[in-house]
Tab-separated table of N, CA and C in Angstrom:
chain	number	residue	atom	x	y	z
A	1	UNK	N	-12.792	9.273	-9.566
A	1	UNK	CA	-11.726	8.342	-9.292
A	1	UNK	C	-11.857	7.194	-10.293
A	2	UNK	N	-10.974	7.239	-10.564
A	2	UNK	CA	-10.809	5.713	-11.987
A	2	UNK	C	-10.750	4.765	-11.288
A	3	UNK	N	-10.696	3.245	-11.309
A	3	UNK	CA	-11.007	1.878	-11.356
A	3	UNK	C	-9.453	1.879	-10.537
A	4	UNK	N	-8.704	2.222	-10.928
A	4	UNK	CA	-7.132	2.166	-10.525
A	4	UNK	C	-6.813	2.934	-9.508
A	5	UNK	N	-7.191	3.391	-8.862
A	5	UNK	CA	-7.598	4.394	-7.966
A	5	UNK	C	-6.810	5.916	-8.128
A	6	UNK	N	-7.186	6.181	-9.576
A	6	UNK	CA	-6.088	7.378	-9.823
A	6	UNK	C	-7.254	8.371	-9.866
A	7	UNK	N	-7.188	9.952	-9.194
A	7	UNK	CA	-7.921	10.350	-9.348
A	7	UNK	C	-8.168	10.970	-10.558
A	8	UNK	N	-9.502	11.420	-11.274
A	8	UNK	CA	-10.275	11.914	-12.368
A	8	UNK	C	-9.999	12.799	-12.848
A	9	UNK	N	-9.011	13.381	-13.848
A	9	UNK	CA	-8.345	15.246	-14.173
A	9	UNK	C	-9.628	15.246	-14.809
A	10	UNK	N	-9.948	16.771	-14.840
A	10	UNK	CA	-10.903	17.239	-15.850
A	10	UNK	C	-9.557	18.162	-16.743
A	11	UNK	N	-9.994	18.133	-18.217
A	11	UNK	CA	-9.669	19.246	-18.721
A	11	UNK	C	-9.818	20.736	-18.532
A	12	UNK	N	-8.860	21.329	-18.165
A	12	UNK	CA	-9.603	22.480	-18.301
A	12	UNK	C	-10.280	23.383	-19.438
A	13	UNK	N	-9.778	23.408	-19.879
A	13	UNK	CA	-10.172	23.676	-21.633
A	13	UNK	C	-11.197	23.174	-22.584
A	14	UNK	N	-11.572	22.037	-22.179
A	14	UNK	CA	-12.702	21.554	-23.138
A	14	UNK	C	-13.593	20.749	-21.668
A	15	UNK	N	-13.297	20.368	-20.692
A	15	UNK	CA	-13.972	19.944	-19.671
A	15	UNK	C	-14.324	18.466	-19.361
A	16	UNK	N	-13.478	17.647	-20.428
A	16	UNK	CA	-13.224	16.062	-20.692
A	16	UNK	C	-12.506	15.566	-19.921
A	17	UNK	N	-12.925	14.266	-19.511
A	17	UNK	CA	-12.504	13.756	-18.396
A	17	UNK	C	-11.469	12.084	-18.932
A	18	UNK	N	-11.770	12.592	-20.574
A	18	UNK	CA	-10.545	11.773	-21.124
A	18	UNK	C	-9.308	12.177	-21.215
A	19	UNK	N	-9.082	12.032	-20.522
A	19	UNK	CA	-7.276	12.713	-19.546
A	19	UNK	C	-6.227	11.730	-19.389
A	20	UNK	N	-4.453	11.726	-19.777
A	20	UNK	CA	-3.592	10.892	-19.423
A	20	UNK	C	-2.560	11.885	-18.625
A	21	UNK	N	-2.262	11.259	-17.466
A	21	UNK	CA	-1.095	11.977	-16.997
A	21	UNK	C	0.210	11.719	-18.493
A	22	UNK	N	0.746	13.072	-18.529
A	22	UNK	CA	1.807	13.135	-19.900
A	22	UNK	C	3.161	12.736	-19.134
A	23	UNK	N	3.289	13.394	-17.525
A	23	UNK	CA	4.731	13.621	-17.324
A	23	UNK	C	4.276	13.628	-15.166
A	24	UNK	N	5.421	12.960	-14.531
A	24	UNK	CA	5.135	13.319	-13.569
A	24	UNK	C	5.111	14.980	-12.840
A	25	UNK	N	6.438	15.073	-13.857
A	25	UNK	CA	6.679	16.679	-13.290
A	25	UNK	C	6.227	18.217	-14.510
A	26	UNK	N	5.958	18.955	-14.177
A	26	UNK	CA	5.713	19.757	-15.537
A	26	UNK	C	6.531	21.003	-15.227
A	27	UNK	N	6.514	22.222	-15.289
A	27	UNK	CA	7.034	23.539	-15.301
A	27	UNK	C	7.476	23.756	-14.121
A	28	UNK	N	7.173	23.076	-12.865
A	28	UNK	CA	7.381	23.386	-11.554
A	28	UNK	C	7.384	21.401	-10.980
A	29	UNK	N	8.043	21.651	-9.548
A	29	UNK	CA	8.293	20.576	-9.318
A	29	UNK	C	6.519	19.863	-8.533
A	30	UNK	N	5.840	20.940	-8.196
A	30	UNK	CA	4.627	20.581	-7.424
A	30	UNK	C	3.696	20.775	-8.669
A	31	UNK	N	3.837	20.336	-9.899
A	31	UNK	CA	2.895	20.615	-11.027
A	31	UNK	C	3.115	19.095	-11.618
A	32	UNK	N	1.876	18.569	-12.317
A	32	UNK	CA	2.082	17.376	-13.241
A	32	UNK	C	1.313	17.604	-14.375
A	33	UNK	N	1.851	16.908	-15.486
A	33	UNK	CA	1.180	17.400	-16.851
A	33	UNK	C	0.423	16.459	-17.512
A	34	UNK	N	-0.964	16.662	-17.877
A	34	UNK	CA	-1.338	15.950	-18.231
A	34	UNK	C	-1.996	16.218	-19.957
A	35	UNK	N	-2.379	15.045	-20.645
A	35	UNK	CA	-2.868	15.348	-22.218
A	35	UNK	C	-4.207	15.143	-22.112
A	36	UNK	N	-5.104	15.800	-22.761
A	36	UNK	CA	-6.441	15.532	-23.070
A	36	UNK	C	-6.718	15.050	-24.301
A	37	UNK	N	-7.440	13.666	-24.772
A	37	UNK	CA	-7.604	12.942	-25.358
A	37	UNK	C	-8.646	14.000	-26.355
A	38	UNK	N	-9.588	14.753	-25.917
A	38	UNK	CA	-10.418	15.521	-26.450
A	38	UNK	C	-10.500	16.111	-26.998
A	39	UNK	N	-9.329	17.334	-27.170
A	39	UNK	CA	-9.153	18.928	-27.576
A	39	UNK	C	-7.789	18.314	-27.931
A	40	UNK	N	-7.250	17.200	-27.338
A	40	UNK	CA	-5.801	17.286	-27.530
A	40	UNK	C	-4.322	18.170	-27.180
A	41	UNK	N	-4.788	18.119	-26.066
A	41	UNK	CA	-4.259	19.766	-25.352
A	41	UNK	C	-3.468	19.270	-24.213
A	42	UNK	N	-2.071	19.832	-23.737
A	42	UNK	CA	-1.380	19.651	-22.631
A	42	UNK	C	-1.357	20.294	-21.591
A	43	UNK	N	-1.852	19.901	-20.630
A	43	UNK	CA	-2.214	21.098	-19.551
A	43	UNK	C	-1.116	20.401	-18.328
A	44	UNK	N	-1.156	21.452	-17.046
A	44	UNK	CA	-0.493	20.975	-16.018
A	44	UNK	C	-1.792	21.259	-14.857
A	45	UNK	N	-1.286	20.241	-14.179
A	45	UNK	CA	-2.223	20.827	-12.748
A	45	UNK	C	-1.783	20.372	-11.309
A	46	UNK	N	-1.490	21.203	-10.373
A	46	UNK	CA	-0.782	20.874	-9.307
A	46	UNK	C	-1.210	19.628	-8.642
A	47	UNK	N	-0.403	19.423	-7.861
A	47	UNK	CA	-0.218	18.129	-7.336
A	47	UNK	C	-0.392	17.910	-5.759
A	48	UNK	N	-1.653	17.410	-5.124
A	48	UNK	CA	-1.682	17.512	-3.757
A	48	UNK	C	-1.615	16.443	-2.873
A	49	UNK	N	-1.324	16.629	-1.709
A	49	UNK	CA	-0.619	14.957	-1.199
A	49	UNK	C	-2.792	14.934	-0.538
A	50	UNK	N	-2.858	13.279	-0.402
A	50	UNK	CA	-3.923	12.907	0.213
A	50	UNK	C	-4.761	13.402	-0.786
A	51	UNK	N	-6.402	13.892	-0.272
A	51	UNK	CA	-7.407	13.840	-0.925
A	51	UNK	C	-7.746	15.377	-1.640
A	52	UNK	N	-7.786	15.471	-2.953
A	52	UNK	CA	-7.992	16.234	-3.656
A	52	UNK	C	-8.758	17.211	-3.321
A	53	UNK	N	-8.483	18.504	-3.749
A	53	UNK	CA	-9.590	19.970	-3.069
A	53	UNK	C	-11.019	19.831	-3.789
A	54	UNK	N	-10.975	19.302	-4.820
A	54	UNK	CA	-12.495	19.277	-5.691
A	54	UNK	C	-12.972	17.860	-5.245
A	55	UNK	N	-12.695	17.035	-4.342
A	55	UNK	CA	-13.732	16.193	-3.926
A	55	UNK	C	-14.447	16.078	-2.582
């Protein structure tokens, strides 16, 4: 969880946790897209209400 209380994307692809949300919505309406600062790569990753499945 960041300082802002946004939670932490990992990349999937390179596994960096230097991550910007790109877009609220991505390919689907329950998907958001985010950029990795790392690899430089645009990924999407679904979107869950309340507390995240990986914490």
């Amino acid at each position: 969880m960041t300082d802002s209380g946004e939670p932490t994307v990992e990349c999937p692809h390179c596994g960096s946790q230097d991550t910007e949300q790109e877009s609220a919505f991505g390919s689907e309406v329950s998907k958001s897209q985010y950029y990795c600062n790392g690899c430089h790569t645009v990924f999407e990753r679904i979107k869950w209400e309340g507390k995240q499945p990986d914490e």
